[in-house]
Coordinates of C-alpha atoms (C1' of nucleotides) in Angstrom, one line a residue:
Chain A
M1 CA 0.0 0.0 0.0
P2 CA 2.0 2.8 1.2
E3 CA 4.8 4.6 -0.5
L4 CA 6.9 7.4 0.9
P5 CA 4.2 10.1 1.1
E6 CA 1.7 7.8 2.9
V7 CA 4.4 6.7 5.4
E8 CA 5.6 10.2 6.0
H9 CA 2.1 11.4 6.6
I10 CA 1.5 8.5 9.1
R11 CA 4.8 9.4 10.8
R12 CA 3.8 13.1 11.2
R13 CA 0.4 12.3 12.5
L14 CA 1.7 9.7 15.0
S15 CA 4.5 12.0 16.1
D16 CA 1.9 14.7 17.0
R17 CA -0.1 12.4 19.1
I18 CA 2.1 9.8 20.8
I19 CA 5.5 11.3 21.6
G20 CA 5.9 11.4 25.4
L21 CA 3.3 8.7 26.0
E22 CA 4.2 5.6 28.0
I23 CA 3.7 2.1 26.6
T24 CA 2.1 0.1 29.5
R25 CA 1.1 -3.1 27.7
V26 CA 1.8 -5.0 24.5
L27 CA -0.6 -7.6 23.2
V28 CA 0.7 -9.8 20.4
R29 CA -2.2 -11.6 18.7
R30 CA -0.3 -12.9 15.8
A31 CA 3.4 -13.6 16.5
D32 CA 4.3 -14.3 12.9
V33 CA 4.1 -10.6 12.0
I34 CA 7.3 -10.1 14.0
R35 CA 10.0 -10.4 11.4
L36 CA 13.0 -11.0 13.6
P37 CA 13.1 -14.1 15.9
V38 CA 12.5 -13.0 19.5
P39 CA 12.1 -15.5 22.3
V40 CA 8.6 -15.4 23.7
K41 CA 10.0 -14.5 27.1
A42 CA 11.7 -11.3 25.6
R43 CA 8.9 -10.4 23.3
S44 CA 7.0 -7.7 25.1
K45 CA 10.3 -6.0 26.1
A46 CA 11.5 -6.1 22.5
L47 CA 8.1 -4.6 21.5
L48 CA 8.7 -1.6 23.7
R49 CA 6.8 -2.3 26.8
N50 CA 7.5 0.1 29.7
G51 CA 9.1 2.6 27.3
R52 CA 8.2 6.2 26.7
V53 CA 7.8 7.2 23.0
K54 CA 10.7 9.4 22.0
M55 CA 10.6 9.8 18.2
L56 CA 9.3 8.4 15.0
H57 CA 11.7 7.9 12.1
R58 CA 11.3 7.1 8.4
H59 CA 13.6 5.9 5.6
G60 CA 12.0 5.3 2.3
K61 CA 8.8 3.3 3.1
K62 CA 10.1 2.1 6.5
L63 CA 8.8 3.6 9.7
A64 CA 10.5 3.3 13.1
L65 CA 9.3 4.0 16.6
E66 CA 12.0 4.8 19.1
I67 CA 11.6 4.9 22.9
D68 CA 13.6 6.8 25.5
D69 CA 16.0 3.9 26.4
G70 CA 16.9 3.5 22.7
R71 CA 14.8 0.4 21.8
V72 CA 13.2 0.5 18.4
V73 CA 10.5 -1.2 16.4
E74 CA 10.6 -0.9 12.6
F75 CA 7.4 -1.2 10.6
G76 CA 7.3 -2.3 7.0
L77 CA 3.7 -1.6 5.9
G78 CA 3.7 -3.9 2.9
M79 CA 0.5 -3.6 0.9
S80 CA -2.1 -3.3 3.6
G81 CA -0.4 -2.3 6.9
A82 CA -1.8 0.4 9.0
L83 CA -1.1 2.0 12.4
L84 CA -4.3 3.1 14.0
L85 CA -4.6 5.3 17.1
E86 CA -7.7 4.8 19.2
Q87 CA -9.1 6.3 22.3
V88 CA -9.9 3.9 25.1
P89 CA -12.7 3.1 25.3
S90 CA -14.0 3.4 21.7
I91 CA -15.6 1.2 19.1
P92 CA -13.0 0.5 16.4
A93 CA -14.0 0.8 12.8
A94 CA -12.0 -2.3 11.9
T95 CA -12.1 -5.3 14.2
T96 CA -10.3 -7.9 12.1
H97 CA -6.5 -8.4 11.5
R98 CA -5.5 -6.5 14.5
H99 CA -2.2 -8.3 15.1
V100 CA -0.4 -6.2 17.8
I101 CA -1.9 -3.7 20.2
W102 CA 0.1 -1.3 22.4
S103 CA -1.6 0.4 25.4
L104 CA -0.5 4.0 25.8
L105 CA -0.8 6.3 28.8
D106 CA 0.1 10.0 29.1
P107 CA 2.3 11.0 32.1
C108 CA -0.8 12.2 34.1
G109 CA -2.4 8.8 33.7
D110 CA -5.6 10.0 32.0
Q111 CA -6.7 9.5 28.5
P112 CA -5.6 6.0 27.8
M113 CA -5.0 5.2 24.1
R114 CA -4.3 2.2 21.9
L115 CA -1.9 1.9 19.0
V116 CA -2.9 -0.9 16.7
W117 CA -0.9 -2.7 14.0
R118 CA -3.4 -3.9 11.5
D119 CA -2.4 -5.7 8.3
P120 CA -5.0 -7.9 6.5
R121 CA -2.7 -9.2 3.9
R122 CA 0.3 -9.7 6.2
F123 CA 2.9 -8.6 3.6
G124 CA 4.1 -6.2 6.2
G125 CA 5.9 -6.8 9.4
L126 CA 7.6 -5.6 12.6
R127 CA 11.3 -5.7 13.4
P128 CA 12.4 -5.0 16.9
V129 CA 16.0 -3.9 17.3
D130 CA 18.1 -2.5 20.2
S131 CA 18.8 0.9 18.7
M132 CA 18.5 3.3 15.7
R133 CA 22.2 2.6 15.3
E134 CA 21.6 -1.1 14.8
L135 CA 18.6 -0.4 12.6
R136 CA 20.7 1.8 10.3
A137 CA 23.7 -0.5 10.2
R138 CA 21.8 -3.7 9.7
F139 CA 18.9 -2.7 7.5
W140 CA 18.6 0.9 6.4
S141 CA 22.2 0.9 5.0
K142 CA 21.1 -2.0 2.6
I143 CA 18.6 0.3 0.8
G144 CA 19.4 3.4 -1.1
P145 CA 19.2 7.1 -0.1
D146 CA 15.7 8.4 0.8
A147 CA 13.9 9.7 -2.3
L148 CA 13.5 13.1 -0.7
E149 CA 17.2 13.4 0.1
I150 CA 19.1 11.8 -2.8
D151 CA 21.3 14.3 -4.6
E152 CA 21.6 14.6 -8.4
K153 CA 25.1 13.1 -8.6
T154 CA 24.1 10.0 -6.7
L155 CA 20.9 9.6 -8.7
A156 CA 22.7 10.0 -12.0
R157 CA 25.3 7.5 -11.0
N158 CA 22.7 4.9 -9.8
L159 CA 20.7 5.4 -13.0
N160 CA 23.5 5.3 -15.5
E161 CA 24.9 2.0 -14.3
T162 CA 22.0 -0.1 -15.4
K163 CA 20.3 -0.9 -18.7
R164 CA 17.0 -1.8 -17.0
V165 CA 14.0 0.4 -18.0
I166 CA 13.6 3.5 -15.8
K167 CA 10.3 2.6 -14.4
T168 CA 11.7 -0.6 -12.9
V169 CA 14.8 1.2 -11.6
L170 CA 12.7 3.8 -9.8
L171 CA 11.0 0.9 -8.0
D172 CA 14.3 -0.6 -6.9
Q173 CA 14.7 0.4 -3.2
R174 CA 18.5 -0.1 -3.5
V175 CA 18.7 2.7 -6.0
L176 CA 16.5 5.1 -4.1
A177 CA 14.1 4.4 -1.2
G178 CA 10.5 5.4 -1.1
V179 CA 9.1 5.3 -4.6
G180 CA 6.5 2.7 -5.5
N181 CA 4.1 2.1 -8.4
I182 CA 2.0 5.2 -8.1
Y183 CA 4.7 7.8 -7.7
A184 CA 7.0 6.2 -10.3
D185 CA 4.3 6.6 -12.9
E186 CA 3.4 10.1 -11.8
V187 CA 7.0 11.3 -11.7
L188 CA 7.8 9.9 -15.2
H189 CA 4.7 11.5 -16.6
A190 CA 5.6 14.9 -15.0
A191 CA 9.1 14.6 -16.3
G192 CA 7.9 13.7 -19.8
L193 CA 9.9 10.4 -19.9
S194 CA 8.7 7.1 -21.2
P195 CA 8.7 4.4 -18.5
M196 CA 10.4 2.1 -21.1
R197 CA 13.5 4.2 -21.5
P198 CA 16.7 2.3 -20.5
A199 CA 18.0 4.1 -17.4
D200 CA 21.5 4.4 -18.9
S201 CA 20.1 6.3 -21.9
L202 CA 19.0 9.3 -19.8
E203 CA 20.7 12.6 -20.4
R204 CA 21.7 14.8 -17.5
T205 CA 18.8 17.2 -18.1
E206 CA 16.4 14.3 -18.0
I207 CA 17.7 13.1 -14.7
K208 CA 17.4 16.7 -13.4
A209 CA 13.8 16.6 -14.4
I210 CA 13.2 13.3 -12.6
L211 CA 14.7 14.7 -9.5
R212 CA 12.8 18.0 -9.7
Y213 CA 9.4 16.2 -10.1
L214 CA 10.3 13.5 -7.6
R215 CA 10.6 16.2 -4.9
R216 CA 7.7 18.2 -6.1
I217 CA 5.2 15.3 -6.4
L218 CA 6.3 13.6 -3.2
D219 CA 6.0 16.9 -1.2
Q220 CA 2.6 17.6 -2.7
A221 CA 1.4 14.1 -1.9
I222 CA 2.6 14.4 1.7
E223 CA 0.7 17.6 2.0
D224 CA -2.4 15.8 0.8
G225 CA -2.0 12.9 3.2
G226 CA -0.9 10.5 0.5
S227 CA -3.0 8.6 -2.0
T228 CA -5.8 6.3 -1.0
I229 CA -6.6 3.8 -3.7
R230 CA -8.3 1.4 -1.4
D231 CA -6.7 0.7 1.9
H232 CA -4.5 3.5 3.0
Q233 CA -5.6 5.3 6.1
D234 CA -3.8 7.4 8.6
P235 CA -3.8 6.8 12.4
D236 CA -7.1 8.6 12.7
G237 CA -8.6 6.4 10.0
L238 CA -8.6 9.2 7.4
P239 CA -7.9 8.6 3.7
G240 CA -5.4 10.7 1.7
G241 CA -6.4 13.0 -1.1
F242 CA -3.6 13.0 -3.6
Q243 CA -5.4 10.3 -5.8
A244 CA -7.6 13.2 -7.0
R245 CA -4.4 14.8 -8.6
H246 CA -3.1 11.7 -10.3
A247 CA -2.2 12.5 -13.9
V248 CA -1.9 8.9 -15.1
Y249 CA -2.0 6.3 -12.3
G250 CA -5.4 4.6 -12.3
R251 CA -6.6 6.6 -15.3
P252 CA -6.1 4.2 -18.3
G253 CA -8.2 5.3 -21.2
G254 CA -8.5 8.8 -19.8
C255 CA -6.9 11.7 -21.6
C256 CA -3.6 13.3 -20.8
N257 CA -3.9 16.6 -19.0
R258 CA -0.9 17.9 -20.9
C259 CA -1.4 16.8 -24.5
G260 CA -4.8 15.2 -24.7
E261 CA -3.6 11.8 -25.9
L262 CA -5.1 8.6 -24.4
I263 CA -3.4 7.3 -21.3
Q264 CA -2.0 3.8 -21.8
S265 CA -1.7 1.0 -19.3
E266 CA 0.5 -2.1 -19.6
Q267 CA 2.5 -4.6 -17.5
L268 CA 6.1 -3.7 -17.1
G269 CA 8.3 -5.8 -14.9
G270 CA 5.2 -7.3 -13.4
R271 CA 3.6 -4.0 -12.4
T272 CA 0.8 -2.2 -14.1
T273 CA 2.3 0.9 -15.7
H274 CA 0.4 4.0 -16.8
W275 CA 1.7 6.6 -19.2
C276 CA 0.9 8.9 -22.1
S277 CA 2.3 8.0 -25.4
G278 CA 1.8 11.5 -26.6
C279 CA 4.1 13.4 -24.3
Q280 CA 6.4 10.8 -22.6
N281 CA 9.5 10.1 -24.6
Chain B
dT1 C1' 16.2 -10.0 -14.6
dG2 C1' 11.8 -11.9 -14.6
dA3 C1' 8.4 -15.2 -12.8
dC4 C1' 6.3 -16.6 -8.8
dA5 C1' 5.0 -16.6 -4.1
dC6 C1' 3.3 -14.7 -0.1
dC7 C1' -2.1 -13.1 1.7
dT8 C1' -6.9 -11.1 2.0
dG9 C1' -10.7 -8.7 0.0
dG10 C1' -13.1 -6.0 -3.4
dG11 C1' -14.9 -5.5 -7.9
dT12 C1' -16.7 -7.5 -12.2
Chain C
dA1 C1' -15.1 -17.8 -10.6
dC2 C1' -11.7 -14.8 -11.8
dC3 C1' -8.8 -10.8 -11.9
dC4 C1' -6.7 -7.1 -9.6
dA5 C1' -4.2 -4.4 -5.8
dG6 C1' 0.1 0.9 -3.0
dG7 C1' 5.4 -4.4 -1.7
dT8 C1' 9.2 -7.4 -1.4
dG9 C1' 11.7 -11.9 -0.9
dT10 C1' 13.3 -16.0 -3.4
dC11 C1' 14.1 -18.7 -7.1
dA12 C1' 15.8 -20.4 -11.8

DNA sequence: TGACACCTGGGT
DNA sequence: ACCCAGGTGTCA
């Protein structure tokens, strides 16, 4: 489900609401969503029980929750993962697939809350680690620079060293982290580049265009709370709004807002790809 | 580097 | 009944 803008929106929303709260209980209802082996005995500690929420981090599509003593849980949202924040008591909108539930309390002890990891398809997962340092060294260093931070030189180097088509390369998290199927298609349309172009054929000015629109589109999408095609919802259960601004994604057969040609849709490297044959070269 | 697998659910 | 979905890991 979520690409960089959805994850960043979730990070901001959660940061506003749970920093400083204490985690008093952790309930694991499906242990197999934990993606690092943790002995049952150590599980609730690894999942941050008795910690105070210090900070939320993001790299690409990964989200991490850090508590005061340094312990961290990383969340990979996969296709359908969601972090929901609920008052206690309340009647949850979604009652199924709630795999992990954290009980949160503010320092005054009033207003109890619940943070819920929900993931119907279970492509996502949780990774408990001892520190941000460990998370960065063992995991985040294996994927590329964050899409909002990558510089032109690095992007150019990463693109020019492969013959694969640009659409596929933008989805490769080792090249840059955070772009998925929606934003790859949107960025290529904005930049006027065909998704089938071999990455190593791109001129410097074309790479500059990719970078410019990458930043512009991701920023705009974050502002709009991300795109909700079907599942994406933020911690308050709210959908994003950026789907209303999609130029190509999800609009096959529609007409291009720039040149009026029909928008095409075809499988490319196993993913449905949307583009305009009139103005993307 | 691509095909397939992993899951559930919604739309046709 | 079948196809499709915002992701990613493994296999030949």
